[in-house]
């Protein structure tokens, strides 16, 4: 899988190319023309072409004829390479010119090749190449085949550079492909895009923009109800887009693209934007109701809550800045997110103290609700509800302030209970929610000795099954795929890979994860003998890395393989895991040739001659090239297929010793069939084996934790180390660094408050609003059965900023009232109730702005849902409980101070 998580190594586009041309000509066209054309596009790192047929001159050497003429295959290869050279041999000079002399010795035709002398007989006659071998002008042996929707094609894989913009590249590539289709219309060249990451990004971007618009409209409605006239609603409607557009300007300046993260940030920032403007507008209204003009009210507002709103903006900035220093995988994801949040918040603060008051001073009017007006009736009904709620709340607050201990203890018990809820496993944990990307990948693995033809036959059956399915839009096949879906990583004739793209989510009943599992189940029954694995392609893993990975390291491969079976059993025993496999498995059929060095020396042979001869015979030697025009084609010397079919053919291979005698392999070597590991893996220079598993129906983090605890309980043999990798490791890293950021932000917030209030105690009172927000956040996750992912952690960090905002508005006002000479109790009652409406209003507005995001479905929604639910739950519980716990804590502090003062303690 992907050890170092990077989106960049995966192809962002997979394209199938078909045409009416013959295969070899089409391959040449792709290699020579189309590939360079696509590679020119800015942001593309590489373009890989798979499948097709490249021209190759085959020289199939016949073993019996070699024996007859007493020639070894090595002589044949050497003769060809020696005779196939161009020599620059110097130059001729006279006064007028200096001309280069070049000896051209490259082969230019098959006839020239076939008449090459490869050896001289004892009687002086020549042995020609055509005497011992057959020559063919054909194609290279296929190592992989590609098809699109069952039609033979060539595969084009486009990988982008790390800073390339997926959507831009995809657009350019599509333009190029259309132009190429037109240019080669006569040959009926067609390109089918099997998968394109840009589709996902665009879909996600559009859904966020849609959420933004809905949120703004919903918020305007709320404003109408609270502020009673359409003018105020419009003021907020102007303020929000102004902030969002200004945030775009900052993003453009920093070179951010509109990607999932930056859009996610914008959709969450809406809440903050609404908040600032509402607090300011509400305050202006309060002053106007006390008889001030709109202009005076706007000026007075700045004096009164300017400092407090500024401090709040600072708080949110401070909460998000630590995230930009988070390291590990998360940093790539979260850096843009945090910067966008910080920029939008600062801009929103500017807007709320420039644009909002200015608009208010010019346009706002006090409207007095009139029962006779039909349009005012719903507003009056709403007002009555709010007043009733406010009075009900006032009663609770009075009771709480007189029964401080009971109130405080019961709220703290709720906090403890909610944290217990998070720890009990009722809330699942994962690194990143795997969305329904509408794609999954099937891999069919046959026994390791299976040739390509057989793998192909079986893959055809799988394709036929898939193509019939109405829910499947595209089927892109690679037979002879690299392991792990990496194109550049060697070809295995016994593995084939099929990328399946489903129709859009609204046209099917199953998610891509469910579909993958179902398809695997159906195929496993239909096609026995193949090991079929299916995994959804997610935006993070690209369908390659299994979420659960454990690495075993040790010096001895055999003990590792035995121990890895134990770990496999443990992983199998944890519910929710499937597709459990090890990266290194024994049982690869091999033929071992053991050489007796003593005999080798007696027979006048050396090991390099033996090795090279065998390599030429079985792997073939294609070092020499045939020159035609400007193009060179490989000449491949190899034993005829007929002479390399079984173990006996190996013992019959002949070598030429220094005395020009032919010697058979069986004279000096022992040849046996054995098995070896399928591949060797090393990490940090130590032999390692990776065990991986897919997860379905349960959160990855939770499954990972269970496996980890079972492994910890095992007796691990000395010299073997077990390390978590994949999502389990990423999640642990991400969570710990985000927890640090959360802690850092809480400490920083406290310090800012200390500076603002010039006091150490009141900021602590404000900090009580944080735990009560967690009650709702955890409850919302548990009730909606949403897992806590790294985005959920962001939601928690965001909550800290938002709820401290509310608490500080209360404390700030209470402090002002006390300065005017009111007693603690009266100041708390009056101050809290005065802030009740704006806090209720901002909370309702933000919760409503979050609802479309929480229930959104489609690309990228899984990331947003959890975040939005956390904010909805957290803000709701915070509004209800902050208004109680903060005054209670404040009063407690003042009571203690009063007692100490009475005793004369400073």
PDB file of N, CA and C in Angstrom, residues 485-571:
ATOM      1  N   UNK A 485      -2.118  -2.290  -7.365  1.00  0.00           N
ATOM      2  CA  UNK A 485      -2.718  -1.316  -8.276  1.00  0.00           C
ATOM      3  C   UNK A 485      -1.746  -0.300  -8.800  1.00  0.00           C
ATOM      4  N   UNK A 486      -0.468  -0.520  -8.554  1.00  0.00           N
ATOM      5  CA  UNK A 486       0.509   0.451  -9.027  1.00  0.00           C
ATOM      6  C   UNK A 486       1.000   0.022 -10.393  1.00  0.00           C
ATOM      7  N   UNK A 487       0.863   0.870 -11.416  1.00  0.00           N
ATOM      8  CA  UNK A 487       1.176   0.454 -12.774  1.00  0.00           C
ATOM      9  C   UNK A 487       2.661   0.207 -12.939  1.00  0.00           C
ATOM     10  N   UNK A 488       3.450   1.059 -12.273  1.00  0.00           N
ATOM     11  CA  UNK A 488       4.885   0.979 -12.498  1.00  0.00           C
ATOM     12  C   UNK A 488       5.519  -0.181 -11.741  1.00  0.00           C
ATOM     13  N   UNK A 489       4.702  -0.898 -10.962  1.00  0.00           N
ATOM     14  CA  UNK A 489       5.296  -1.878 -10.059  1.00  0.00           C
ATOM     15  C   UNK A 489       5.221  -3.287 -10.637  1.00  0.00           C
ATOM     16  N   UNK A 490       6.007  -3.548 -11.686  1.00  0.00           N
ATOM     17  CA  UNK A 490       6.118  -4.917 -12.198  1.00  0.00           C
ATOM     18  C   UNK A 490       4.796  -5.524 -12.595  1.00  0.00           C
ATOM     19  N   UNK A 491       4.835  -6.516 -13.473  1.00  0.00           N
ATOM     20  CA  UNK A 491       3.593  -7.147 -13.893  1.00  0.00           C
ATOM     21  C   UNK A 491       3.536  -8.568 -13.380  1.00  0.00           C
ATOM     22  N   UNK A 492       2.368  -8.975 -12.943  1.00  0.00           N
ATOM     23  CA  UNK A 492       2.178 -10.349 -12.517  1.00  0.00           C
ATOM     24  C   UNK A 492       1.131 -10.953 -13.426  1.00  0.00           C
ATOM     25  N   UNK A 493       1.539 -11.963 -14.204  1.00  0.00           N
ATOM     26  CA  UNK A 493       0.621 -12.547 -15.186  1.00  0.00           C
ATOM     27  C   UNK A 493      -0.605 -13.162 -14.528  1.00  0.00           C
ATOM     28  N   UNK A 494      -0.508 -13.497 -13.229  1.00  0.00           N
ATOM     29  CA  UNK A 494      -1.611 -14.227 -12.587  1.00  0.00           C
ATOM     30  C   UNK A 494      -2.606 -13.299 -11.896  1.00  0.00           C
ATOM     31  N   UNK A 495      -2.397 -11.970 -12.008  1.00  0.00           N
ATOM     32  CA  UNK A 495      -3.311 -11.033 -11.342  1.00  0.00           C
ATOM     33  C   UNK A 495      -3.997 -10.176 -12.397  1.00  0.00           C
ATOM     34  N   UNK A 496      -5.286  -9.973 -12.243  1.00  0.00           N
ATOM     35  CA  UNK A 496      -5.909  -8.969 -13.110  1.00  0.00           C
ATOM     36  C   UNK A 496      -6.698  -8.004 -12.242  1.00  0.00           C
ATOM     37  N   UNK A 497      -6.830  -6.799 -12.751  1.00  0.00           N
ATOM     38  CA  UNK A 497      -7.489  -5.769 -11.968  1.00  0.00           C
ATOM     39  C   UNK A 497      -8.591  -5.126 -12.777  1.00  0.00           C
ATOM     40  N   UNK A 498      -9.714  -4.914 -12.158  1.00  0.00           N
ATOM     41  CA  UNK A 498     -10.836  -4.328 -12.884  1.00  0.00           C
ATOM     42  C   UNK A 498     -11.341  -3.117 -12.104  1.00  0.00           C
ATOM     43  N   UNK A 499     -11.316  -1.970 -12.762  1.00  0.00           N
ATOM     44  CA  UNK A 499     -11.847  -0.757 -12.156  1.00  0.00           C
ATOM     45  C   UNK A 499     -13.296  -0.611 -12.581  1.00  0.00           C
ATOM     46  N   UNK A 500     -14.187  -0.539 -11.613  1.00  0.00           N
ATOM     47  CA  UNK A 500     -15.608  -0.468 -11.962  1.00  0.00           C
ATOM     48  C   UNK A 500     -16.161   0.875 -11.545  1.00  0.00           C
ATOM     49  N   UNK A 501     -16.771   1.587 -12.484  1.00  0.00           N
ATOM     50  CA  UNK A 501     -17.384   2.867 -12.152  1.00  0.00           C
ATOM     51  C   UNK A 501     -18.893   2.670 -12.189  1.00  0.00           C
ATOM     52  N   UNK A 502     -19.536   3.071 -11.103  1.00  0.00           N
ATOM     53  CA  UNK A 502     -20.985   2.882 -11.006  1.00  0.00           C
ATOM     54  C   UNK A 502     -21.730   4.109 -11.508  1.00  0.00           C
ATOM     55  N   UNK A 503     -23.027   3.938 -11.771  1.00  0.00           N
ATOM     56  CA  UNK A 503     -23.843   5.091 -12.148  1.00  0.00           C
ATOM     57  C   UNK A 503     -23.951   6.022 -10.925  1.00  0.00           C
ATOM     58  N   UNK A 504     -24.336   7.295 -11.122  1.00  0.00           N
ATOM     59  CA  UNK A 504     -24.395   8.231  -9.979  1.00  0.00           C
ATOM     60  C   UNK A 504     -25.238   7.681  -8.826  1.00  0.00           C
ATOM     61  N   UNK A 505     -24.892   8.134  -7.606  1.00  0.00           N
ATOM     62  CA  UNK A 505     -25.477   7.581  -6.377  1.00  0.00           C
ATOM     63  C   UNK A 505     -27.005   7.575  -6.377  1.00  0.00           C
ATOM     64  N   UNK A 506     -27.615   8.623  -6.981  1.00  0.00           N
ATOM     65  CA  UNK A 506     -29.076   8.691  -6.868  1.00  0.00           C
ATOM     66  C   UNK A 506     -29.772   7.642  -7.747  1.00  0.00           C
ATOM     67  N   UNK A 507     -29.000   7.004  -8.669  1.00  0.00           N
ATOM     68  CA  UNK A 507     -29.641   6.033  -9.560  1.00  0.00           C
ATOM     69  C   UNK A 507     -29.454   4.593  -9.077  1.00  0.00           C
ATOM     70  N   UNK A 508     -28.811   4.412  -7.911  1.00  0.00           N
ATOM     71  CA  UNK A 508     -28.610   3.030  -7.434  1.00  0.00           C
ATOM     72  C   UNK A 508     -28.946   2.950  -5.950  1.00  0.00           C
ATOM     73  N   UNK A 509     -29.217   1.727  -5.500  1.00  0.00           N
ATOM     74  CA  UNK A 509     -29.662   1.599  -4.101  1.00  0.00           C
ATOM     75  C   UNK A 509     -28.499   1.316  -3.149  1.00  0.00           C
ATOM     76  N   UNK A 510     -27.372   0.781  -3.677  1.00  0.00           N
ATOM     77  CA  UNK A 510     -26.265   0.409  -2.796  1.00  0.00           C
ATOM     78  C   UNK A 510     -25.117   1.408  -2.885  1.00  0.00           C
ATOM     79  N   UNK A 511     -24.370   1.553  -1.790  1.00  0.00           N
ATOM     80  CA  UNK A 511     -23.164   2.395  -1.854  1.00  0.00           C
ATOM     81  C   UNK A 511     -22.055   1.598  -2.537  1.00  0.00           C
ATOM     82  N   UNK A 512     -20.981   2.280  -2.901  1.00  0.00           N
ATOM     83  CA  UNK A 512     -19.922   1.564  -3.615  1.00  0.00           C
ATOM     84  C   UNK A 512     -19.295   0.477  -2.729  1.00  0.00           C
ATOM     85  N   UNK A 513     -19.245   0.717  -1.408  1.00  0.00           N
ATOM     86  CA  UNK A 513     -18.680  -0.298  -0.504  1.00  0.00           C
ATOM     87  C   UNK A 513     -19.561  -1.551  -0.503  1.00  0.00           C
ATOM     88  N   UNK A 514     -20.882  -1.339  -0.407  1.00  0.00           N
ATOM     89  CA  UNK A 514     -21.810  -2.474  -0.407  1.00  0.00           C
ATOM     90  C   UNK A 514     -21.764  -3.196  -1.750  1.00  0.00           C
ATOM     91  N   UNK A 515     -21.656  -2.397  -2.799  1.00  0.00           N
ATOM     92  CA  UNK A 515     -21.630  -2.969  -4.150  1.00  0.00           C
ATOM     93  C   UNK A 515     -20.409  -3.852  -4.341  1.00  0.00           C
ATOM     94  N   UNK A 516     -19.263  -3.352  -3.818  1.00  0.00           N
ATOM     95  CA  UNK A 516     -18.021  -4.109  -3.942  1.00  0.00           C
ATOM     96  C   UNK A 516     -18.180  -5.455  -3.244  1.00  0.00           C
ATOM     97  N   UNK A 517     -18.753  -5.431  -2.034  1.00  0.00           N
ATOM     98  CA  UNK A 517     -18.908  -6.669  -1.266  1.00  0.00           C
ATOM     99  C   UNK A 517     -19.856  -7.635  -1.977  1.00  0.00           C
ATOM    100  N   UNK A 518     -20.954  -7.097  -2.512  1.00  0.00           N
ATOM    101  CA  UNK A 518     -21.955  -7.932  -3.184  1.00  0.00           C
ATOM    102  C   UNK A 518     -21.348  -8.579  -4.438  1.00  0.00           C
ATOM    103  N   UNK A 519     -20.629  -7.762  -5.239  1.00  0.00           N
ATOM    104  CA  UNK A 519     -20.033  -8.271  -6.477  1.00  0.00           C
ATOM    105  C   UNK A 519     -19.044  -9.382  -6.167  1.00  0.00           C
ATOM    106  N   UNK A 520     -18.260  -9.160  -5.118  1.00  0.00           N
ATOM    107  CA  UNK A 520     -17.272 -10.168  -4.738  1.00  0.00           C
ATOM    108  C   UNK A 520     -17.980 -11.476  -4.392  1.00  0.00           C
ATOM    109  N   UNK A 521     -19.068 -11.347  -3.639  1.00  0.00           N
ATOM    110  CA  UNK A 521     -19.807 -12.529  -3.204  1.00  0.00           C
ATOM    111  C   UNK A 521     -20.356 -13.292  -4.419  1.00  0.00           C
ATOM    112  N   UNK A 522     -20.989 -12.543  -5.352  1.00  0.00           N
ATOM    113  CA  UNK A 522     -21.558 -13.170  -6.559  1.00  0.00           C
ATOM    114  C   UNK A 522     -20.488 -13.880  -7.377  1.00  0.00           C
ATOM    115  N   UNK A 523     -19.346 -13.177  -7.558  1.00  0.00           N
ATOM    116  CA  UNK A 523     -18.301 -13.723  -8.426  1.00  0.00           C
ATOM    117  C   UNK A 523     -17.631 -14.937  -7.792  1.00  0.00           C
ATOM    118  N   UNK A 524     -17.445 -14.888  -6.470  1.00  0.00           N
ATOM    119  CA  UNK A 524     -16.765 -16.004  -5.798  1.00  0.00           C
ATOM    120  C   UNK A 524     -17.547 -17.300  -5.991  1.00  0.00           C
ATOM    121  N   UNK A 525     -18.906 -17.184  -6.068  1.00  0.00           N
ATOM    122  CA  UNK A 525     -19.710 -18.383  -6.292  1.00  0.00           C
ATOM    123  C   UNK A 525     -19.585 -18.842  -7.748  1.00  0.00           C
ATOM    124  N   UNK A 526     -19.582 -17.857  -8.660  1.00  0.00           N
ATOM    125  CA  UNK A 526     -19.583 -18.191 -10.101  1.00  0.00           C
ATOM    126  C   UNK A 526     -18.229 -18.708 -10.578  1.00  0.00           C
ATOM    127  N   UNK A 527     -17.157 -18.122 -10.048  1.00  0.00           N
ATOM    128  CA  UNK A 527     -15.831 -18.414 -10.599  1.00  0.00           C
ATOM    129  C   UNK A 527     -14.939 -18.988  -9.514  1.00  0.00           C
ATOM    130  N   UNK A 528     -14.961 -20.309  -9.327  1.00  0.00           N
ATOM    131  CA  UNK A 528     -14.110 -20.894  -8.289  1.00  0.00           C
ATOM    132  C   UNK A 528     -12.651 -20.896  -8.758  1.00  0.00           C
ATOM    133  N   UNK A 529     -11.737 -21.009  -7.816  1.00  0.00           N
ATOM    134  CA  UNK A 529     -10.331 -21.131  -8.216  1.00  0.00           C
ATOM    135  C   UNK A 529      -9.600 -19.803  -8.281  1.00  0.00           C
ATOM    136  N   UNK A 530     -10.357 -18.721  -8.289  1.00  0.00           N
ATOM    137  CA  UNK A 530      -9.674 -17.418  -8.290  1.00  0.00           C
ATOM    138  C   UNK A 530      -9.921 -16.773  -6.938  1.00  0.00           C
ATOM    139  N   UNK A 531      -8.909 -16.064  -6.447  1.00  0.00           N
ATOM    140  CA  UNK A 531      -9.091 -15.343  -5.186  1.00  0.00           C
ATOM    141  C   UNK A 531      -9.513 -13.937  -5.581  1.00  0.00           C
ATOM    142  N   UNK A 532     -10.762 -13.593  -5.314  1.00  0.00           N
ATOM    143  CA  UNK A 532     -11.262 -12.291  -5.770  1.00  0.00           C
ATOM    144  C   UNK A 532     -11.348 -11.337  -4.587  1.00  0.00           C
ATOM    145  N   UNK A 533     -10.733 -10.163  -4.724  1.00  0.00           N
ATOM    146  CA  UNK A 533     -10.849  -9.176  -3.655  1.00  0.00           C
ATOM    147  C   UNK A 533     -11.513  -7.943  -4.249  1.00  0.00           C
ATOM    148  N   UNK A 534     -12.265  -7.239  -3.421  1.00  0.00           N
ATOM    149  CA  UNK A 534     -12.941  -6.043  -3.902  1.00  0.00           C
ATOM    150  C   UNK A 534     -12.777  -4.952  -2.870  1.00  0.00           C
ATOM    151  N   UNK A 535     -12.406  -3.760  -3.303  1.00  0.00           N
ATOM    152  CA  UNK A 535     -12.314  -2.675  -2.333  1.00  0.00           C
ATOM    153  C   UNK A 535     -12.827  -1.391  -2.965  1.00  0.00           C
ATOM    154  N   UNK A 536     -13.586  -0.606  -2.184  1.00  0.00           N
ATOM    155  CA  UNK A 536     -14.086   0.657  -2.710  1.00  0.00           C
ATOM    156  C   UNK A 536     -12.914   1.611  -2.930  1.00  0.00           C
ATOM    157  N   UNK A 537     -13.039   2.461  -3.932  1.00  0.00           N
ATOM    158  CA  UNK A 537     -12.001   3.467  -4.160  1.00  0.00           C
ATOM    159  C   UNK A 537     -12.430   4.691  -3.379  1.00  0.00           C
ATOM    160  N   UNK A 538     -11.639   5.090  -2.396  1.00  0.00           N
ATOM    161  CA  UNK A 538     -12.037   6.272  -1.634  1.00  0.00           C
ATOM    162  C   UNK A 538     -11.128   7.404  -2.056  1.00  0.00           C
ATOM    163  N   UNK A 539     -11.511   8.606  -1.706  1.00  0.00           N
ATOM    164  CA  UNK A 539     -10.713   9.745  -2.147  1.00  0.00           C
ATOM    165  C   UNK A 539      -9.343   9.713  -1.480  1.00  0.00           C
ATOM    166  N   UNK A 540      -9.250   9.071  -0.311  1.00  0.00           N
ATOM    167  CA  UNK A 540      -7.957   9.072   0.373  1.00  0.00           C
ATOM    168  C   UNK A 540      -7.070   7.922  -0.071  1.00  0.00           C
ATOM    169  N   UNK A 541      -7.661   6.702  -0.156  1.00  0.00           N
ATOM    170  CA  UNK A 541      -6.764   5.576  -0.411  1.00  0.00           C
ATOM    171  C   UNK A 541      -6.640   5.250  -1.877  1.00  0.00           C
ATOM    172  N   UNK A 542      -7.533   5.796  -2.715  1.00  0.00           N
ATOM    173  CA  UNK A 542      -7.463   5.443  -4.127  1.00  0.00           C
ATOM    174  C   UNK A 542      -7.692   3.968  -4.333  1.00  0.00           C
ATOM    175  N   UNK A 543      -8.270   3.302  -3.312  1.00  0.00           N
ATOM    176  CA  UNK A 543      -8.610   1.894  -3.469  1.00  0.00           C
ATOM    177  C   UNK A 543      -7.415   0.966  -3.403  1.00  0.00           C
ATOM    178  N   UNK A 544      -6.242   1.487  -3.027  1.00  0.00           N
ATOM    179  CA  UNK A 544      -5.087   0.601  -3.012  1.00  0.00           C
ATOM    180  C   UNK A 544      -4.783   0.145  -1.601  1.00  0.00           C
ATOM    181  N   UNK A 545      -4.676   1.092  -0.691  1.00  0.00           N
ATOM    182  CA  UNK A 545      -4.230   0.727   0.649  1.00  0.00           C
ATOM    183  C   UNK A 545      -5.407   0.188   1.438  1.00  0.00           C
ATOM    184  N   UNK A 546      -5.178  -0.935   2.097  1.00  0.00           N
ATOM    185  CA  UNK A 546      -6.209  -1.439   2.999  1.00  0.00           C
ATOM    186  C   UNK A 546      -6.160  -0.589   4.251  1.00  0.00           C
ATOM    187  N   UNK A 547      -7.328  -0.302   4.864  1.00  0.00           N
ATOM    188  CA  UNK A 547      -7.319   0.574   6.039  1.00  0.00           C
ATOM    189  C   UNK A 547      -6.575  -0.029   7.234  1.00  0.00           C
ATOM    190  N   UNK A 548      -6.685  -1.355   7.394  1.00  0.00           N
ATOM    191  CA  UNK A 548      -5.995  -1.994   8.526  1.00  0.00           C
ATOM    192  C   UNK A 548      -4.691  -2.609   8.024  1.00  0.00           C
ATOM    193  N   UNK A 549      -3.583  -2.170   8.562  1.00  0.00           N
ATOM    194  CA  UNK A 549      -2.292  -2.756   8.177  1.00  0.00           C
ATOM    195  C   UNK A 549      -1.425  -2.916   9.414  1.00  0.00           C
ATOM    196  N   UNK A 550      -0.811  -4.098   9.526  1.00  0.00           N
ATOM    197  CA  UNK A 550       0.159  -4.312  10.589  1.00  0.00           C
ATOM    198  C   UNK A 550       1.446  -4.827   9.979  1.00  0.00           C
ATOM    199  N   UNK A 551       2.571  -4.228  10.360  1.00  0.00           N
ATOM    200  CA  UNK A 551       3.845  -4.669   9.821  1.00  0.00           C
ATOM    201  C   UNK A 551       4.569  -5.526  10.839  1.00  0.00           C
ATOM    202  N   UNK A 552       5.040  -6.692  10.376  1.00  0.00           N
ATOM    203  CA  UNK A 552       5.841  -7.549  11.249  1.00  0.00           C
ATOM    204  C   UNK A 552       7.276  -7.457  10.769  1.00  0.00           C
ATOM    205  N   UNK A 553       8.199  -7.247  11.693  1.00  0.00           N
ATOM    206  CA  UNK A 553       9.607  -7.185  11.305  1.00  0.00           C
ATOM    207  C   UNK A 553      10.407  -8.186  12.119  1.00  0.00           C
ATOM    208  N   UNK A 554      11.411  -8.765  11.485  1.00  0.00           N
ATOM    209  CA  UNK A 554      12.273  -9.710  12.182  1.00  0.00           C
ATOM    210  C   UNK A 554      13.372 -10.148  11.240  1.00  0.00           C
ATOM    211  N   UNK A 555      14.380 -10.852  11.786  1.00  0.00           N
ATOM    212  CA  UNK A 555      15.510 -11.176  10.919  1.00  0.00           C
ATOM    213  C   UNK A 555      15.256 -12.443  10.117  1.00  0.00           C
ATOM    214  N   UNK A 556      14.379 -13.335  10.616  1.00  0.00           N
ATOM    215  CA  UNK A 556      14.209 -14.609   9.954  1.00  0.00           C
ATOM    216  C   UNK A 556      12.857 -14.690   9.252  1.00  0.00           C
ATOM    217  N   UNK A 557      12.882 -14.878   7.929  1.00  0.00           N
ATOM    218  CA  UNK A 557      11.642 -14.864   7.149  1.00  0.00           C
ATOM    219  C   UNK A 557      10.711 -16.010   7.558  1.00  0.00           C
ATOM    220  N   UNK A 558      11.276 -17.201   7.835  1.00  0.00           N
ATOM    221  CA  UNK A 558      10.420 -18.346   8.143  1.00  0.00           C
ATOM    222  C   UNK A 558       9.623 -18.135   9.421  1.00  0.00           C
ATOM    223  N   UNK A 559      10.312 -17.645  10.489  1.00  0.00           N
ATOM    224  CA  UNK A 559       9.575 -17.400  11.746  1.00  0.00           C
ATOM    225  C   UNK A 559       8.545 -16.292  11.530  1.00  0.00           C
ATOM    226  N   UNK A 560       8.898 -15.308  10.699  1.00  0.00           N
ATOM    227  CA  UNK A 560       7.946 -14.221  10.413  1.00  0.00           C
ATOM    228  C   UNK A 560       6.686 -14.782   9.757  1.00  0.00           C
ATOM    229  N   UNK A 561       6.874 -15.661   8.760  1.00  0.00           N
ATOM    230  CA  UNK A 561       5.723 -16.198   8.030  1.00  0.00           C
ATOM    231  C   UNK A 561       4.838 -17.026   8.962  1.00  0.00           C
ATOM    232  N   UNK A 562       5.466 -17.792   9.866  1.00  0.00           N
ATOM    233  CA  UNK A 562       4.680 -18.601  10.816  1.00  0.00           C
ATOM    234  C   UNK A 562       3.896 -17.668  11.742  1.00  0.00           C
ATOM    235  N   UNK A 563       4.588 -16.627  12.260  1.00  0.00           N
ATOM    236  CA  UNK A 563       3.940 -15.698  13.190  1.00  0.00           C
ATOM    237  C   UNK A 563       2.847 -14.881  12.486  1.00  0.00           C
ATOM    238  N   UNK A 564       3.077 -14.599  11.203  1.00  0.00           N
ATOM    239  CA  UNK A 564       2.085 -13.790  10.479  1.00  0.00           C
ATOM    240  C   UNK A 564       0.748 -14.524  10.384  1.00  0.00           C
ATOM    241  N   UNK A 565       0.796 -15.869  10.364  1.00  0.00           N
ATOM    242  CA  UNK A 565      -0.461 -16.633  10.342  1.00  0.00           C
ATOM    243  C   UNK A 565      -1.240 -16.399  11.636  1.00  0.00           C
ATOM    244  N   UNK A 566      -0.504 -16.280  12.758  1.00  0.00           N
ATOM    245  CA  UNK A 566      -1.148 -16.004  14.050  1.00  0.00           C
ATOM    246  C   UNK A 566      -1.864 -14.662  14.012  1.00  0.00           C
ATOM    247  N   UNK A 567      -1.150 -13.658  13.491  1.00  0.00           N
ATOM    248  CA  UNK A 567      -1.731 -12.303  13.421  1.00  0.00           C
ATOM    249  C   UNK A 567      -2.963 -12.321  12.519  1.00  0.00           C
ATOM    250  N   UNK A 568      -2.882 -13.086  11.410  1.00  0.00           N
ATOM    251  CA  UNK A 568      -4.031 -13.179  10.505  1.00  0.00           C
ATOM    252  C   UNK A 568      -5.245 -13.729  11.257  1.00  0.00           C
ATOM    253  N   UNK A 569      -5.011 -14.752  12.070  1.00  0.00           N
ATOM    254  CA  UNK A 569      -6.111 -15.350  12.832  1.00  0.00           C
ATOM    255  C   UNK A 569      -6.722 -14.329  13.785  1.00  0.00           C
ATOM    256  N   UNK A 570      -5.847 -13.531  14.420  1.00  0.00           N
ATOM    257  CA  UNK A 570      -6.347 -12.500  15.349  1.00  0.00           C
ATOM    258  C   UNK A 570      -7.232 -11.508  14.598  1.00  0.00           C
ATOM    259  N   UNK A 571      -6.742 -11.043  13.437  1.00  0.00           N
ATOM    260  CA  UNK A 571      -7.507 -10.040  12.678  1.00  0.00           C
ATOM    261  C   UNK A 571      -8.841 -10.639  12.242  1.00  0.00           C
TER     262      UNK A 571
END
